[in-house]
Amino acid sequence: MVLLPTDRMDSLFSPRCVWVNGPIIVGAGPSGLAVAACLREQGVPYVILERADCIASLWQKRTYDRLKLHLPKQFCELPRMPFPDHYPEYPTRRQFIDYLEDYAARFEIKPEFNSTVLSARYDETSGLWRVVTSAPGTGDMEYIGRWLVVATGENAVSVVPDIPGLDGFEGKVTHVSDYKSGEAYRGKSVLVVGCGNSGMEVSLDLSDHGACPAMVVRDAVHVLPREVLGKSTFELAVLLMRWLPLWIVDKIMVFLAWLVLGDLAKLGLRRPTGAGPLELKETHGRTPVLDYGALARIRAGDIAVVPAVKRFAKGSQVELANGRVLNFDAVILATGYRSNVPQWLQVNSHSNKLNSFFFFHYCSIATPTLV
């Protein structure tokens, strides 16, 4: 990339701009690192912009201690570099971070850290992308190039639901992105709002540390065993989809889930009656929940299942949709994340600029916090 001096300003270039003779990559998570490594291997220059001060900031700063990859490692490795042989089948959070840092070092990936993208738009006249960033101490900078790669994933912004009375709750309210361990909640009653992978695993972690969790289940949810007969459920689904249509694979997955896990409706976990787990993921982005032991704790009574929250009442009271009023010491919002791309990406779907725009997303089932 080339920094253009102020004495070369014209109608195209702003006073502080960088010409990138290759793709502009937004995001230094697994997807961004993979794209950068493949480009470097082909000798293609690039610049990679990252709003945090480290690579894989979601994994490094917004995940809980007990987290492991939800999929076997062969489905989560990046191009041109497998996981070390001594890693377990489901690497830990720390192992995955070490792997990503080794990956960045091996391919000499050096992101522009602390660079928050404010806007990205396509200049129809010049046929170039213009990406404006902001960084502490240096102010705004504009990167200009022919290609834009968005590799920010779907977990950039924490989602906090608008529940009446939440602001007045007297106990501690924490989003799962700030949760680290159940040790801080030992002996306390904790309401976990959300029953996705994060909600299930946080409830299990709380139970392991002597807390009394109650998990809110508002909607129907597909829960699958992590493994069937020693084989990863995801691996089995991928294998079946080589020969069978998705709807048949979905029916097989639902049957296997019933066979291994039993009738979950008795536990308060209703299964969707329409689309199967893979179809829901493909059409609505709803990831199925993989069971890591939470169901056994629910059956044992160590994790309570409660309906939707109607409102937070006085002090530490919570009124549920069924009219029950319960008291809790703390609330953890396992309500997921959303992409921040719509906030800064300016795209006209009728323009031919989509030929120079790419969206990369690392395997979403392997992301750390999902709902």
Coordinates of C-alpha atoms in Angstrom, one line a residue, residues 2-218:
V2 CA 1.1 3.6 -0.6
L3 CA 0.4 6.6 1.6
L4 CA -0.5 9.5 -0.6
P5 CA 0.9 13.0 0.4
T6 CA -1.4 16.0 0.8
D7 CA 0.2 17.7 -2.2
R8 CA -1.4 15.1 -4.6
M9 CA -5.0 15.8 -3.7
D10 CA -7.6 15.7 -6.5
S11 CA -11.3 14.9 -6.9
L12 CA -10.6 11.3 -6.0
F13 CA -8.1 11.3 -3.2
S14 CA -8.7 12.9 0.2
P15 CA -5.9 14.5 2.3
R16 CA -5.3 11.4 4.4
C17 CA -5.6 8.3 2.2
V18 CA -3.9 5.1 1.3
W19 CA -3.9 3.4 -2.1
V20 CA -4.1 -0.4 -1.7
N21 CA -2.9 -2.3 -4.7
G22 CA -5.0 -5.3 -3.7
P23 CA -8.0 -6.2 -1.6
I24 CA -9.0 -4.2 1.5
I25 CA -9.9 -6.8 4.2
V26 CA -12.1 -5.8 7.1
G27 CA -11.7 -8.0 10.1
A28 CA -8.7 -9.9 11.6
G29 CA -10.7 -12.9 12.9
P30 CA -10.3 -16.4 11.4
S31 CA -11.9 -15.5 8.1
G32 CA -9.8 -12.4 7.6
L33 CA -6.6 -14.3 8.5
A34 CA -7.5 -17.1 6.1
V35 CA -8.0 -14.6 3.2
A36 CA -4.8 -12.7 4.0
A37 CA -2.8 -16.0 4.1
C38 CA -4.1 -17.2 0.8
L39 CA -3.4 -13.8 -0.8
R40 CA 0.1 -13.7 0.5
E41 CA 0.8 -17.2 -0.8
Q42 CA -0.2 -15.9 -4.3
G43 CA 1.9 -12.8 -3.9
V44 CA -1.2 -10.5 -3.9
P45 CA -0.8 -7.4 -1.7
Y46 CA -3.5 -6.4 0.7
V47 CA -4.3 -4.4 3.8
I48 CA -6.3 -5.9 6.7
L49 CA -8.2 -3.5 9.1
E50 CA -9.1 -4.6 12.6
R51 CA -10.9 -2.4 15.1
A52 CA -9.5 -4.2 18.2
D53 CA -5.8 -4.3 19.3
C54 CA -5.4 -8.0 18.6
I55 CA -6.4 -10.7 16.1
A56 CA -9.5 -12.8 16.8
S57 CA -10.8 -10.3 19.4
L58 CA -14.0 -12.2 19.9
W59 CA -12.1 -15.2 21.0
Q60 CA -9.5 -13.3 23.0
K61 CA -11.8 -10.8 24.8
R62 CA -15.4 -12.0 24.7
T63 CA -15.4 -15.7 25.4
Y64 CA -15.8 -17.6 28.7
D65 CA -13.0 -19.7 30.2
R66 CA -14.5 -23.2 29.6
L67 CA -15.1 -22.7 25.9
K68 CA -14.0 -25.3 23.4
L69 CA -14.5 -25.5 19.7
H70 CA -18.0 -26.9 19.0
L71 CA -16.7 -28.9 16.1
P72 CA -13.9 -31.4 15.6
K73 CA -10.6 -29.5 14.8
Q74 CA -10.5 -30.7 11.2
F75 CA -13.5 -28.6 10.4
C76 CA -12.1 -25.5 12.0
E77 CA -8.5 -25.3 10.7
L78 CA -7.5 -22.5 8.4
P79 CA -6.0 -23.0 4.9
R80 CA -2.4 -24.2 4.6
M81 CA -1.9 -24.9 8.2
P82 CA -3.5 -27.8 10.2
F83 CA -3.8 -27.9 14.0
P84 CA -0.9 -29.4 15.9
D85 CA -1.1 -33.1 16.2
H86 CA -1.1 -33.0 20.0
Y87 CA -4.3 -30.8 20.1
P88 CA -7.4 -32.7 21.3
E89 CA -10.3 -33.3 18.9
Y90 CA -12.1 -30.2 20.4
P91 CA -9.4 -27.6 21.1
T92 CA -9.8 -25.3 24.0
R93 CA -10.3 -21.5 23.7
R94 CA -6.6 -20.9 24.6
Q95 CA -5.4 -23.5 22.2
F96 CA -7.4 -22.0 19.3
I97 CA -6.1 -18.5 20.1
D98 CA -2.5 -19.9 20.1
Y99 CA -3.2 -21.6 16.8
L100 CA -4.5 -18.3 15.3
E101 CA -1.5 -16.3 16.6
D102 CA 0.9 -18.9 15.1
Y103 CA -1.0 -18.7 11.9
A104 CA -0.7 -15.0 11.7
A105 CA 3.1 -15.2 12.4
R106 CA 3.7 -17.9 9.9
F107 CA 2.1 -16.0 7.0
E108 CA 3.4 -12.6 8.3
I109 CA -0.1 -11.1 8.7
K110 CA 0.2 -7.7 10.2
P111 CA -3.2 -6.0 10.6
E112 CA -3.8 -2.3 11.0
F113 CA -5.0 -2.6 14.6
N114 CA -7.3 -0.1 16.3
S115 CA -8.8 0.9 12.9
T116 CA -12.5 1.1 13.2
V117 CA -14.3 1.2 9.8
L118 CA -16.7 4.2 9.7
S119 CA -17.9 3.7 6.1
A120 CA -17.2 1.7 3.0
R121 CA -18.7 2.9 -0.3
Y122 CA -18.1 2.2 -4.0
D123 CA -17.1 5.1 -6.2
E124 CA -19.0 4.5 -9.4
T125 CA -16.9 7.1 -11.3
S126 CA -13.5 5.6 -10.5
G127 CA -14.6 2.0 -10.0
L128 CA -12.9 1.9 -6.6
W129 CA -13.9 1.2 -3.0
R130 CA -13.4 4.0 -0.5
V131 CA -13.1 2.8 3.1
V132 CA -12.9 5.4 5.9
T133 CA -11.5 4.3 9.3
S134 CA -10.9 6.0 12.6
A135 CA -8.0 5.3 14.9
P136 CA -7.0 6.8 18.3
G137 CA -4.3 9.4 18.0
T138 CA -4.2 9.4 14.2
G139 CA -7.7 10.4 13.3
D140 CA -9.5 9.4 10.1
M141 CA -7.9 7.5 7.3
E142 CA -9.3 6.5 3.9
Y143 CA -8.2 3.3 2.1
I144 CA -8.8 3.1 -1.6
G145 CA -8.7 0.0 -3.7
R146 CA -10.4 -2.2 -6.3
W147 CA -11.6 -4.9 -4.0
L148 CA -13.3 -5.1 -0.6
V149 CA -13.4 -8.2 1.5
V150 CA -15.8 -8.2 4.6
A151 CA -14.6 -10.8 7.1
T152 CA -16.2 -9.5 10.3
G153 CA -18.5 -12.4 10.9
E154 CA -21.9 -12.2 12.5
N155 CA -20.9 -11.7 16.1
A156 CA -19.6 -8.1 16.1
V157 CA -22.2 -6.4 18.3
S158 CA -23.8 -7.7 21.5
V159 CA -27.6 -7.9 21.4
V160 CA -29.3 -6.7 24.6
P161 CA -33.1 -7.3 24.6
D162 CA -35.5 -4.6 25.5
I163 CA -37.3 -6.2 28.5
P164 CA -39.4 -3.9 30.7
G165 CA -37.8 -3.1 34.0
L166 CA -34.4 -4.6 33.2
D167 CA -32.7 -1.3 34.0
G168 CA -34.2 -1.3 37.5
F169 CA -33.0 -4.8 38.4
E170 CA -31.0 -4.6 41.6
G171 CA -28.7 -7.5 40.9
K172 CA -25.8 -7.8 38.5
V173 CA -26.8 -7.9 34.8
T174 CA -24.1 -9.2 32.4
H175 CA -24.1 -10.0 28.8
V176 CA -22.5 -13.3 27.9
S177 CA -19.7 -11.4 26.1
D178 CA -18.5 -10.3 29.5
Y179 CA -19.0 -13.6 31.3
K180 CA -15.8 -15.5 32.2
S181 CA -16.6 -18.1 34.8
G182 CA -19.3 -19.3 37.2
E183 CA -17.0 -19.0 40.2
A184 CA -18.2 -15.4 40.8
Y185 CA -21.8 -16.7 41.0
R186 CA -21.2 -19.5 43.5
G187 CA -24.2 -20.0 45.8
K188 CA -26.3 -17.5 43.8
S189 CA -29.5 -17.8 41.9
V190 CA -28.9 -16.7 38.3
L191 CA -31.4 -16.2 35.5
V192 CA -29.8 -17.0 32.1
V193 CA -31.8 -15.3 29.3
G194 CA -31.4 -17.4 26.2
C195 CA -31.2 -21.1 25.4
G196 CA -28.7 -21.2 22.5
N197 CA -25.3 -22.7 22.6
S198 CA -24.1 -19.9 24.9
G199 CA -27.1 -20.1 27.2
M200 CA -26.8 -23.9 27.6
E201 CA -23.1 -23.8 28.2
V202 CA -23.2 -20.9 30.6
S203 CA -26.0 -22.6 32.5
L204 CA -23.8 -25.8 32.7
D205 CA -20.8 -23.7 33.9
L206 CA -22.8 -22.0 36.6
S207 CA -24.1 -25.4 37.8
D208 CA -20.5 -26.7 37.8
H209 CA -19.5 -23.8 40.1
G210 CA -22.3 -24.3 42.6
A211 CA -24.7 -21.6 41.4
C212 CA -28.5 -22.2 40.8
P213 CA -29.2 -21.3 37.2
A214 CA -32.6 -21.0 35.6
M215 CA -32.5 -20.8 31.8
V216 CA -35.2 -18.9 29.8
V217 CA -36.6 -20.9 26.9
R218 CA -38.8 -18.6 24.9

